[in-house]
Coordinates of C-alpha atoms and ligand atoms in Angstrom, one line a residue:
M1 CA 0.0 0.0 0.0
N2 CA 1.5 3.3 -0.9
E3 CA 2.1 6.1 1.6
L4 CA -0.9 8.2 0.4
N5 CA -3.4 5.3 0.8
V6 CA -2.1 4.9 4.4
V7 CA -2.8 8.6 5.1
V8 CA -6.3 8.4 3.6
D9 CA -7.1 5.2 5.6
S10 CA -5.9 6.7 8.9
A11 CA -7.9 9.9 8.2
K12 CA -11.1 7.8 7.7
A13 CA -10.4 5.8 10.9
A14 CA -9.8 9.0 12.9
F15 CA -13.0 10.6 11.5
N16 CA -15.1 7.5 12.4
Q17 CA -13.7 7.6 15.9
A18 CA -14.9 11.1 16.4
L19 CA -18.2 11.0 18.2
T20 CA -19.0 14.8 18.3
P21 CA -18.6 17.6 15.8
A22 CA -15.9 19.1 17.9
D23 CA -13.9 15.8 17.9
L24 CA -14.3 15.7 14.2
E25 CA -12.9 19.2 13.6
N26 CA -9.9 18.3 15.7
A27 CA -9.3 15.1 13.7
K28 CA -9.7 17.2 10.5
A29 CA -6.8 19.5 11.6
L30 CA -4.5 16.5 11.8
F31 CA -4.9 15.8 8.0
V32 CA -6.0 18.9 6.1
G33 CA -5.2 21.7 8.5
K34 CA -2.4 24.2 8.2
S35 CA 0.1 21.8 9.7
G36 CA -1.8 18.6 8.7
R37 CA -0.3 15.6 6.9
I38 CA -1.5 16.6 3.5
T39 CA 0.0 20.1 3.9
E40 CA 3.3 18.6 4.9
L41 CA 3.3 16.3 1.9
M42 CA 2.7 19.3 -0.4
K43 CA 5.6 21.1 1.2
G44 CA 7.8 18.0 0.6
M45 CA 7.4 18.4 -3.2
A46 CA 9.7 21.4 -3.3
A47 CA 12.7 19.3 -4.0
L48 CA 11.1 17.4 -6.9
T49 CA 11.6 17.9 -10.6
A50 CA 8.8 19.5 -12.7
E51 CA 7.8 16.1 -14.1
E52 CA 7.7 14.5 -10.7
K53 CA 5.8 17.4 -9.3
K54 CA 3.0 16.9 -11.8
S55 CA 2.3 13.2 -11.0
R56 CA 3.0 13.6 -7.3
G57 CA 0.7 16.7 -7.1
A58 CA -2.1 14.9 -8.8
A59 CA -1.8 11.9 -6.4
I60 CA -1.8 14.1 -3.3
N61 CA -4.8 16.0 -4.7
L62 CA -6.7 12.7 -5.1
A63 CA -5.8 11.7 -1.5
K64 CA -7.0 15.2 -0.3
Q65 CA -10.3 14.8 -2.1
A66 CA -10.8 11.4 -0.6
I67 CA -10.1 12.7 2.9
E68 CA -12.5 15.7 2.4
A69 CA -15.3 13.3 1.1
A70 CA -14.8 11.2 4.2
L71 CA -14.9 14.3 6.4
T72 CA -18.2 15.5 4.8
A73 CA -19.8 12.0 5.1
R74 CA -18.9 11.9 8.8
R75 CA -20.1 15.4 9.4
E76 CA -23.5 14.5 7.9
A77 CA -23.7 11.3 9.9
L78 CA -23.0 13.1 13.2
A79 CA -25.5 15.8 12.4
D80 CA -28.1 13.2 11.5
A81 CA -27.4 11.3 14.8
E82 CA -27.8 14.5 16.7
L83 CA -31.1 15.3 15.0
Q84 CA -32.4 11.8 15.9
V85 CA -31.5 12.3 19.5
Q86 CA -33.3 15.7 19.5
L87 CA -36.4 14.4 17.8
K88 CA -36.6 11.6 20.3
A89 CA -36.3 14.0 23.2
E90 CA -39.0 16.3 21.9
A91 CA -41.3 13.6 20.7
L92 CA -45.0 14.4 21.0
D93 CA -47.3 11.6 22.1
V94 CA -50.4 12.5 20.1
T95 CA -52.3 9.7 21.8
L96 CA -52.1 11.4 25.2
P97 CA -55.4 13.1 26.4
G98 CA -55.3 16.9 25.8
R99 CA -54.9 19.4 28.7
L100 CA -58.1 21.4 28.7
R101 CA -58.2 25.1 29.5
G102 CA -60.3 25.7 32.7
S103 CA -63.6 27.2 32.0
G104 CA -64.1 29.1 35.3
G105 CA -67.4 29.3 37.0
L106 CA -69.6 31.3 39.4
H107 CA -68.7 31.9 43.0
P108 CA -70.8 29.8 45.5
V109 CA -72.4 33.0 46.9
S110 CA -73.3 34.1 43.4
L111 CA -74.9 30.7 42.8
T112 CA -77.0 31.3 45.9
L113 CA -78.0 34.8 44.8
E114 CA -79.0 33.5 41.4
R115 CA -81.1 30.8 43.1
I116 CA -82.8 33.3 45.5
E117 CA -83.6 35.6 42.6
S118 CA -85.1 33.0 40.4
I119 CA -87.2 31.6 43.3
F120 CA -88.6 35.0 44.2
A121 CA -89.0 36.0 40.6
S122 CA -91.2 32.9 40.2
M123 CA -93.4 34.3 43.0
G124 CA -93.8 37.6 41.2
F125 CA -91.1 39.6 43.0
D126 CA -89.1 42.2 41.2
V127 CA -85.3 42.2 41.7
A128 CA -83.7 45.6 42.5
Q129 CA -80.1 46.8 42.9
G130 CA -79.0 49.8 45.0
P131 CA -75.9 51.7 46.0
E132 CA -73.4 50.4 48.5
I133 CA -72.5 53.9 49.5
E134 CA -75.6 55.1 51.3
S135 CA -76.8 58.2 53.0
D136 CA -77.5 58.2 56.7
W137 CA -81.1 58.9 56.0
F138 CA -81.8 55.8 53.8
N139 CA -79.7 53.5 56.0
F140 CA -81.1 54.6 59.3
T141 CA -83.5 57.5 59.7
A142 CA -86.0 56.5 57.0
L143 CA -86.1 53.0 58.6
N144 CA -87.3 54.4 61.9
T145 CA -83.8 54.5 63.4
P146 CA -83.2 58.1 64.3
E147 CA -79.8 59.5 65.3
D148 CA -80.0 58.7 69.0
H149 CA -81.5 55.2 68.5
P150 CA -79.6 52.5 70.4
A151 CA -80.1 50.0 67.5
R152 CA -77.5 52.1 65.6
S153 CA -74.7 50.8 67.8
M154 CA -75.2 47.3 66.4
H155 CA -74.5 48.7 62.9
D156 CA -71.0 50.2 63.3
T157 CA -69.7 50.7 59.8
F158 CA -67.3 52.6 57.5
Y159 CA -67.9 56.2 57.0
V160 CA -67.0 57.9 53.7
E161 CA -66.7 61.4 52.3
G162 CA -69.9 63.2 51.3
G163 CA -73.3 63.6 52.9
L164 CA -74.3 65.9 55.7
A165 CA -71.8 67.3 58.3
N166 CA -73.5 65.6 61.2
A167 CA -74.6 62.5 59.1
P168 CA -71.8 61.5 56.7
N169 CA -72.4 58.9 54.0
L170 CA -71.5 55.4 54.9
L171 CA -71.2 51.9 53.5
R172 CA -74.7 50.5 53.9
T173 CA -74.9 48.1 56.9
H174 CA -77.9 46.2 55.5
T175 CA -80.0 46.0 52.3
S176 CA -83.0 47.5 54.1
P177 CA -82.5 51.0 52.7
M178 CA -83.6 49.5 49.4
Q179 CA -87.1 49.1 50.8
I180 CA -87.3 52.9 50.9
R181 CA -85.5 53.5 47.6
Y182 CA -87.6 51.0 45.7
A183 CA -90.9 52.1 47.3
V184 CA -90.3 55.8 46.7
Q185 CA -89.6 55.0 43.0
H186 CA -92.7 52.8 42.8
V187 CA -95.0 55.4 44.3
K188 CA -93.6 58.1 42.0
Q189 CA -94.0 56.0 38.9
H190 CA -97.6 55.2 39.8
R191 CA -98.4 58.9 40.3
L192 CA -96.8 59.7 36.9
Q193 CA -98.8 57.0 35.2
L194 CA -102.0 58.2 36.8
E195 CA -101.3 61.8 35.6
A196 CA -100.5 60.6 32.1
G197 CA -103.7 58.5 32.2
K198 CA -101.7 55.6 30.8
N199 CA -102.5 52.8 33.1
T200 CA -106.3 52.4 32.6
E201 CA -106.5 49.3 34.7
T202 CA -105.2 51.0 37.8
L203 CA -107.0 54.2 36.9
F204 CA -110.2 52.2 37.0
S205 CA -109.8 51.1 40.6
G206 CA -107.5 53.9 41.5
A207 CA -105.3 51.3 43.2
M208 CA -101.5 51.3 43.2
P209 CA -100.0 48.0 42.2
E210 CA -98.5 46.1 45.1
I211 CA -94.8 46.6 45.9
R212 CA -93.2 43.2 45.7
V213 CA -89.4 43.2 45.5
I214 CA -86.2 41.6 46.7
A215 CA -82.9 43.5 46.8
P216 CA -79.7 41.4 47.0
G217 CA -76.3 42.9 47.4
R218 CA -73.1 43.6 49.4
T219 CA -73.3 45.1 52.9
Y220 CA -70.6 46.2 55.4
R221 CA -70.0 46.2 59.1
V222 CA -67.0 46.5 61.5
D223 CA -67.0 42.8 62.2
S224 CA -64.5 39.9 61.5
D225 CA -64.4 36.3 62.7
A226 CA -65.3 32.8 61.5
T227 CA -68.9 33.8 61.0
H228 CA -68.6 37.5 60.3
S229 CA -66.8 39.3 57.5
P230 CA -66.6 43.1 57.2
M231 CA -68.1 42.7 53.7
F232 CA -71.0 40.3 53.5
H233 CA -74.2 39.8 51.5
Q234 CA -77.8 40.4 52.4
C235 CA -81.0 40.0 50.5
E236 CA -83.9 42.2 51.4
G237 CA -87.6 41.4 50.7
L238 CA -90.6 43.6 50.8
W239 CA -94.2 43.1 50.0
V240 CA -96.6 46.1 50.6
G241 CA -100.2 46.4 49.6
E242 CA -103.6 47.1 51.0
N243 CA -104.2 43.7 52.4
V244 CA -100.8 41.9 53.0
S245 CA -100.5 40.2 56.4
F246 CA -98.0 38.2 58.5
K247 CA -99.7 35.1 57.2
D248 CA -98.4 36.0 53.7
L249 CA -94.9 36.4 55.1
K250 CA -95.1 32.9 56.7
F251 CA -96.3 31.4 53.4
V252 CA -93.8 33.1 51.2
F253 CA -90.8 32.5 53.4
T254 CA -91.7 28.9 54.0
D255 CA -92.2 28.3 50.3
F256 CA -88.9 30.0 49.6
C257 CA -86.9 28.0 52.2
R258 CA -88.3 24.6 51.1
T259 CA -87.6 25.4 47.5
F260 CA -84.1 26.7 48.2
F261 CA -83.0 23.7 50.3
E262 CA -85.1 21.2 48.2
S263 CA -86.6 19.9 51.4
D264 CA -90.4 19.6 51.6
D265 CA -90.4 18.8 55.3
L266 CA -88.3 21.7 56.4
V267 CA -89.9 23.4 59.4
L268 CA -89.8 27.2 60.1
R269 CA -90.1 29.0 63.5
F270 CA -90.9 32.7 63.8
R271 CA -89.2 33.8 67.0
P272 CA -90.3 37.2 68.5
S273 CA -87.6 39.8 68.2
F274 CA -87.0 43.5 67.7
F275 CA -86.1 45.6 64.7
P276 CA -86.8 49.4 64.6
F277 CA -88.3 49.1 61.1
T278 CA -90.8 46.3 61.8
E279 CA -93.6 45.9 64.4
P280 CA -94.1 43.1 65.3
S281 CA -90.7 41.6 64.4
A282 CA -89.5 38.0 64.2
E283 CA -86.3 36.1 63.7
I284 CA -86.8 33.3 61.3
D285 CA -85.2 29.9 62.2
I286 CA -85.3 26.8 60.1
Q287 CA -85.0 23.1 61.1
F288 CA -84.0 20.3 58.8
Q289 CA -85.6 16.9 59.5
S290 CA -82.8 14.9 57.9
G291 CA -79.1 15.3 57.0
P292 CA -76.2 16.4 59.1
L293 CA -77.9 19.5 60.5
A294 CA -81.2 17.7 61.4
G295 CA -83.0 18.8 64.5
R296 CA -81.1 22.1 65.1
W297 CA -82.7 25.5 64.9
L298 CA -80.7 27.7 62.5
E299 CA -81.3 31.4 62.2
V300 CA -81.7 32.5 58.6
A301 CA -83.5 35.9 58.5
G302 CA -85.0 38.8 60.4
S303 CA -88.5 39.9 59.5
G304 CA -91.7 41.6 60.5
Q305 CA -94.6 43.8 59.6
V306 CA -93.4 47.0 58.2
H307 CA -93.5 49.8 60.8
P308 CA -96.0 52.7 60.1
N309 CA -93.2 55.2 60.2
V310 CA -91.4 53.3 57.5
I311 CA -94.6 53.2 55.4
R312 CA -94.6 57.0 55.8
S313 CA -91.0 57.3 54.7
M314 CA -92.1 55.5 51.5
G315 CA -94.6 58.3 50.9
L316 CA -97.6 56.1 51.7
D317 CA -100.4 56.3 54.2
P318 CA -100.0 53.7 57.0
E319 CA -103.8 53.7 57.5
K320 CA -104.1 52.3 54.0
F321 CA -100.9 50.4 53.3
I322 CA -99.5 47.5 55.2
G323 CA -97.0 44.8 54.5
F324 CA -94.0 42.7 55.6
A325 CA -90.3 42.8 55.1
F326 CA -87.4 40.4 55.7
G327 CA -83.7 40.4 55.5
M328 CA -81.6 37.3 55.0
G329 CA -78.0 36.4 54.7
P330 CA -77.1 34.6 51.4
D331 CA -73.6 33.8 52.8
R332 CA -75.1 31.9 55.6
L333 CA -77.6 30.2 53.3
T334 CA -74.6 29.1 51.2
M335 CA -72.8 27.7 54.2
L336 CA -75.9 25.7 55.2
R337 CA -76.5 24.4 51.7
Y338 CA -73.0 23.2 51.1
G339 CA -71.9 22.4 54.7
V340 CA -69.2 25.1 54.9
N341 CA -68.3 26.1 58.4
D342 CA -66.0 29.1 57.9
L343 CA -67.4 32.2 56.2
R344 CA -63.9 33.5 55.4
L345 CA -63.3 30.7 52.9
F346 CA -65.8 32.5 50.6
F347 CA -63.7 35.6 50.5
D348 CA -60.1 34.2 50.5
G349 CA -60.2 33.5 46.7
D350 CA -58.5 30.1 47.0
I351 CA -59.2 28.4 43.7
R352 CA -59.0 24.9 45.4
F353 CA -61.9 25.8 47.5
L354 CA -63.9 27.6 44.9
A355 CA -63.5 25.0 42.1
Q356 CA -65.4 22.5 44.2
F357 CA -68.7 24.3 43.5
Q358 CA -68.4 24.0 39.7
Ligands
DAH401 N1 -81.8 44.8 58.3 C1 -81.7 43.7 59.3 C2 -80.3 43.4 59.7 O1 -79.4 43.7 59.0 C3 -82.4 42.5 58.8 C4 -83.9 42.7 58.7 C5 -84.7 42.4 59.8 C6 -84.4 43.1 57.5 C7 -86.1 42.6 59.7 C8 -85.8 43.3 57.5 C9 -86.6 43.1 58.6 O2 -86.4 43.8 56.4 O3 -88.0 43.2 58.4 O4 -80.1 42.9 60.8

């Protein structure tokens, strides 16, 4: 075997031994680099005759081409191997189940509010919204709770800018101011309709349509523990007409509770109590006959016959109009319905808790 064949064979062997592109470049330098074997062989031709140079040069060139071809082949082989490794590492298993994007859902208290609204709507109640920043008059005075009334101390709240100097605006402590706001609008609308002669049906009897409304929303008090949050929800109810009695309150609220809790044998108790805006007043307790809470009396609402002074605040004559009102806690209803024992869980925003209601 001549000397050039030996060089070509050893180049091929060195290239095949190179396992990375960097190794291969190092091996290349040994043969076709500046001080590689081929370059040295070229330099060695200086002493040859012109005739010898010709044949020797051609032979060295052939050897060089063979080495470069081997180098290119090995480069491609290494690049190909690297690609295979990468493809394997990044392989997608298209048979795996997809990861779905979460669709979100309603907060448990929102679910309760929707439920309350649809039950009362089915009984002919309107649903009204009102401001959370309220004036002293709507929150207290119009509800028969004048400035020096002791019941005010149970409603410590957050006072905000605006309002009267001696009676600043506040974050409403209950949804009861909506009784006044809604009734005043209702009375005004009826008068306008009478004047415009639009509503011939009521013109005929001269009667005002009954006020029947619920008002759900956020309320605020300076209170914070496992069963009280500074922000909580209430839902007010009001039914006023010329012939609405406590009996109607019992019927409506019993029907509501049994529908809400899907429990036909649920029992209600009206326990005498005091609220400035109702007379007589009652606390409403419920009792389940089965399930984990069976047998216990659970308070769910305050209620009563609307006080004559409140009827007056509405712009109506208490000799003619009578009705009932109630105020319940949707947060508490949600806790009872789902068996949650810490109110704060509703307002912490922990997705692991909230996702359970979807
Ligand atoms: N506003 C009362 C409270 O926050 C609840 C209440 C009691 C509302 C009796 C009423 C009612 O409408 O008649 O404690």
